[in-house]
């Protein structure tokens, strides 16, 4: 894995599937494919077709087959951003739905790997993030309510994981699971206030 970030000690070998899985499932190692090389025999599971976050849905499965992974702290890859790419696609609704579905698959995988607590925290975190982002999409209130209610039905039973998170995330978790309409209105209001503040800053400091 080529990466100069995360403050890790690179050029070291991480031995064992458990540690590799722990790092990839916890997002300590991001799931991007552009900074990784795999042995071909590890690539058994195919990537989903027609989905966003296909790397997030697949990379951890390949990691589970690796006996060891290593890091190289060298800038060996030039990443170019362009308009029209998937990363810059503004179809945020489908992107977040696909991300949450991938998070649910990760949770199921974590259960099988005896990492239930880690998987549970990731599922709740992604659920909270996806619900917040969905509310800020340009879709109808009814659609927002339907998607947020679905997310609530998935994460509601994982309140023990939410209790280990920050107060802000705990409040969002409670809102999503118990008062989705109030959650939607609150997120819309805070989003509006943030945009208004940024607009005023641009006027005062052009």
Short mmCIF file of C-alpha atoms in Angstrom, two decimals:
data_model
loop_
_atom_site.label_atom_id
_atom_site.label_comp_id
_atom_site.label_asym_id
_atom_site.label_seq_id
_atom_site.Cartn_x
_atom_site.Cartn_y
_atom_site.Cartn_z
CA UNK A 1 0.00 0.00 0.00
CA UNK A 2 1.47 3.33 -1.07
CA UNK A 3 0.32 6.09 1.25
CA UNK A 4 1.99 8.95 3.15
CA UNK A 5 -0.91 9.66 5.51
CA UNK A 6 -2.56 8.50 8.75
CA UNK A 7 0.63 8.94 10.80
CA UNK A 8 1.47 5.25 10.60
CA UNK A 9 4.95 3.79 10.68
CA UNK A 10 5.36 2.71 7.08
CA UNK A 11 7.74 0.33 5.34
CA UNK A 12 6.69 -2.18 7.96
CA UNK A 13 5.07 -5.53 7.51
CA UNK A 14 1.76 -6.23 9.20
CA UNK A 15 1.57 -9.93 9.76
CA UNK A 16 -1.63 -11.89 10.06
CA UNK A 17 -5.10 -11.62 8.61
CA UNK A 18 -6.58 -10.36 11.89
CA UNK A 19 -4.52 -7.17 11.97
CA UNK A 20 -5.00 -6.51 8.27
CA UNK A 21 -8.75 -6.97 8.58
CA UNK A 22 -8.91 -4.81 11.67
CA UNK A 23 -7.19 -1.93 9.88
CA UNK A 24 -9.26 -2.14 6.68
CA UNK A 25 -12.59 -2.61 8.46
CA UNK A 26 -11.90 0.30 10.82
CA UNK A 27 -10.97 2.58 7.88
CA UNK A 28 -7.49 3.03 9.33
CA UNK A 29 -6.55 1.79 5.89
CA UNK A 30 -8.83 3.41 3.33
CA UNK A 31 -10.43 1.17 0.71
CA UNK A 32 -9.18 3.11 -2.31
CA UNK A 33 -7.71 0.89 -5.01
CA UNK A 34 -5.46 3.49 -6.57
CA UNK A 35 -2.77 3.14 -3.87
CA UNK A 36 -2.71 -0.64 -3.56
CA UNK A 37 -1.32 -3.66 -5.35
CA UNK A 38 -2.68 -7.17 -4.80
CA UNK A 39 -1.54 -10.61 -5.78
CA UNK A 40 -3.94 -11.88 -8.43
CA UNK A 41 -4.83 -14.99 -6.42
CA UNK A 42 -6.41 -12.77 -3.74
CA UNK A 43 -8.92 -11.22 -6.13
CA UNK A 44 -11.54 -13.92 -5.86
CA UNK A 45 -14.63 -11.83 -5.10
CA UNK A 46 -15.69 -9.62 -8.04
CA UNK A 47 -16.46 -5.95 -7.59
CA UNK A 48 -20.17 -5.01 -7.84
CA UNK A 49 -21.29 -3.66 -11.20
CA UNK A 50 -23.23 -0.43 -11.51
CA UNK A 51 -22.61 0.59 -7.90
CA UNK A 52 -20.80 3.47 -6.22
CA UNK A 53 -18.16 2.64 -3.60
CA UNK A 54 -17.37 -0.65 -5.30
CA UNK A 55 -13.90 -0.57 -3.72
CA UNK A 56 -15.38 -0.07 -0.24
CA UNK A 57 -17.62 -3.07 -0.89
CA UNK A 58 -14.81 -5.36 -2.00
CA UNK A 59 -11.31 -4.46 -0.79
CA UNK A 60 -11.74 -5.86 2.72
CA UNK A 61 -12.64 -9.26 1.25
CA UNK A 62 -9.34 -9.33 -0.61
CA UNK A 63 -7.52 -8.30 2.56
CA UNK A 64 -9.04 -11.25 4.39
CA UNK A 65 -7.12 -13.60 2.10
CA UNK A 66 -3.75 -11.91 2.54
CA UNK A 67 -1.21 -13.40 4.94
CA UNK A 68 0.55 -10.04 5.27
CA UNK A 69 0.47 -6.49 3.94
CA UNK A 70 3.18 -3.84 3.74
CA UNK A 71 3.32 -0.06 3.41
CA UNK A 72 5.63 2.11 1.33
CA UNK A 73 5.91 5.77 2.33
CA UNK A 74 6.69 7.12 -1.15
CA UNK A 75 4.59 9.30 -3.50
CA UNK A 76 4.48 6.79 -6.35
CA UNK A 77 1.03 7.64 -7.68
CA UNK A 78 -0.22 10.88 -9.22
CA UNK A 79 -3.95 11.31 -8.56
CA UNK A 80 -5.72 13.59 -11.02
CA UNK A 81 -9.23 14.86 -10.31
CA UNK A 82 -11.49 15.69 -13.23
CA UNK A 83 -15.03 16.84 -13.80
CA UNK A 84 -17.44 14.06 -14.69
CA UNK A 85 -15.64 11.41 -12.66
CA UNK A 86 -17.51 9.22 -10.18
CA UNK A 87 -15.83 11.05 -7.30
CA UNK A 88 -17.28 14.36 -8.49
CA UNK A 89 -20.68 12.95 -9.41
CA UNK A 90 -23.37 15.04 -7.72
CA UNK A 91 -25.85 12.14 -7.62
CA UNK A 92 -25.37 12.02 -3.87
CA UNK A 93 -28.55 10.09 -3.08
CA UNK A 94 -27.56 6.92 -4.92
CA UNK A 95 -23.98 7.25 -3.72
CA UNK A 96 -25.02 7.31 -0.07
CA UNK A 97 -27.50 4.46 -0.49
CA UNK A 98 -24.79 2.30 -2.07
CA UNK A 99 -22.36 3.26 0.71
CA UNK A 100 -24.81 2.21 3.42
CA UNK A 101 -25.52 -1.09 1.66
CA UNK A 102 -21.78 -1.76 1.50
CA UNK A 103 -21.52 -0.90 5.21
CA UNK A 104 -24.19 -3.50 6.00
CA UNK A 105 -22.21 -6.12 4.09
CA UNK A 106 -19.10 -5.13 6.03
CA UNK A 107 -20.97 -5.57 9.28
CA UNK A 108 -22.05 -9.09 8.29
CA UNK A 109 -18.46 -9.87 7.34
CA UNK A 110 -17.17 -8.50 10.66
CA UNK A 111 -19.58 -10.77 12.55
CA UNK A 112 -18.20 -13.81 10.75
CA UNK A 113 -14.65 -12.64 11.50
CA UNK A 114 -15.40 -12.31 15.26
CA UNK A 115 -15.09 -8.51 15.09
CA UNK A 116 -18.70 -7.72 15.94
CA UNK A 117 -17.96 -4.63 18.07
CA UNK A 118 -15.82 -3.07 15.35
CA UNK A 119 -18.38 -3.87 12.66
CA UNK A 120 -21.20 -2.51 14.78
CA UNK A 121 -19.50 0.85 15.29
CA UNK A 122 -18.76 1.19 11.59
CA UNK A 123 -22.35 0.35 10.66
CA UNK A 124 -23.74 2.99 13.02
CA UNK A 125 -21.20 5.63 11.93
CA UNK A 126 -21.96 5.07 8.25
CA UNK A 127 -25.69 5.06 8.97
CA UNK A 128 -25.49 8.42 10.73
CA UNK A 129 -23.34 9.93 7.97
CA UNK A 130 -25.54 8.61 5.17
CA UNK A 131 -28.73 9.82 6.85
CA UNK A 132 -27.26 13.31 7.32
CA UNK A 133 -26.07 13.49 3.71
CA UNK A 134 -29.36 12.15 2.32
CA UNK A 135 -31.28 14.89 4.12
CA UNK A 136 -29.13 17.48 2.35
CA UNK A 137 -29.86 16.02 -1.09
CA UNK A 138 -32.27 17.67 -3.49
CA UNK A 139 -35.04 15.10 -3.12
CA UNK A 140 -38.54 15.37 -1.69
CA UNK A 141 -39.28 15.34 2.03
CA UNK A 142 -41.17 12.05 1.61
CA UNK A 143 -38.13 10.42 -0.03
CA UNK A 144 -35.84 11.70 2.71
CA UNK A 145 -38.17 10.34 5.38
CA UNK A 146 -38.38 6.95 3.68
CA UNK A 147 -34.58 6.56 3.39
CA UNK A 148 -33.87 7.85 6.91
CA UNK A 149 -36.54 5.52 8.32
CA UNK A 150 -34.89 2.60 6.53
CA UNK A 151 -31.49 3.50 7.96
CA UNK A 152 -33.10 3.76 11.41
CA UNK A 153 -34.55 0.26 11.08
CA UNK A 154 -31.06 -1.11 10.44
CA UNK A 155 -29.05 0.73 13.13
CA UNK A 156 -31.69 1.11 15.86
CA UNK A 157 -30.75 -2.13 17.63
CA UNK A 158 -27.09 -1.05 17.87
CA UNK A 159 -27.56 1.60 20.54
CA UNK A 160 -24.66 0.16 22.56
CA UNK A 161 -22.29 1.15 19.75
CA UNK A 162 -23.77 4.65 19.63
CA UNK A 163 -23.08 5.10 23.34
CA UNK A 164 -19.34 4.76 22.65
CA UNK A 165 -19.43 7.69 20.21
CA UNK A 166 -19.32 11.46 20.63
CA UNK A 167 -22.28 13.35 22.07
CA UNK A 168 -23.05 14.82 18.64
CA UNK A 169 -23.25 11.37 17.04
CA UNK A 170 -25.33 10.06 19.93
CA UNK A 171 -27.83 12.88 19.42
CA UNK A 172 -27.98 12.21 15.69
CA UNK A 173 -28.44 8.49 16.34
CA UNK A 174 -31.31 9.22 18.73
CA UNK A 175 -32.93 11.60 16.25
CA UNK A 176 -32.66 9.18 13.32
CA UNK A 177 -34.04 6.24 15.28
CA UNK A 178 -36.75 7.92 17.35
CA UNK A 179 -37.63 11.26 15.75
CA UNK A 180 -36.75 11.06 12.02
CA UNK A 181 -38.93 14.03 11.02
CA UNK A 182 -37.35 16.26 13.67
CA UNK A 183 -33.91 14.98 12.57
CA UNK A 184 -34.60 15.89 8.95
CA UNK A 185 -35.80 19.38 9.85
CA UNK A 186 -32.84 19.97 12.18
CA UNK A 187 -30.27 18.90 9.56
CA UNK A 188 -31.94 21.07 6.91
CA UNK A 189 -31.88 24.05 9.29
CA UNK A 190 -28.23 23.62 10.24
CA UNK A 191 -27.33 23.19 6.58
CA UNK A 192 -29.14 26.42 5.73
CA UNK A 193 -27.43 28.29 8.58
CA UNK A 194 -24.02 27.00 7.45
CA UNK A 195 -24.62 28.15 3.87
CA UNK A 196 -25.83 31.54 5.11
CA UNK A 197 -22.73 31.96 7.28
CA UNK A 198 -20.40 31.08 4.41
CA UNK A 199 -22.25 33.50 2.14
CA UNK A 200 -21.82 36.32 4.67
CA UNK A 201 -18.13 35.52 5.01
CA UNK A 202 -17.67 35.75 1.24
CA UNK A 203 -19.38 39.14 1.22
CA UNK A 204 -17.31 40.50 4.11
CA UNK A 205 -14.03 38.99 2.90
CA UNK A 206 -14.25 38.67 -0.90
#
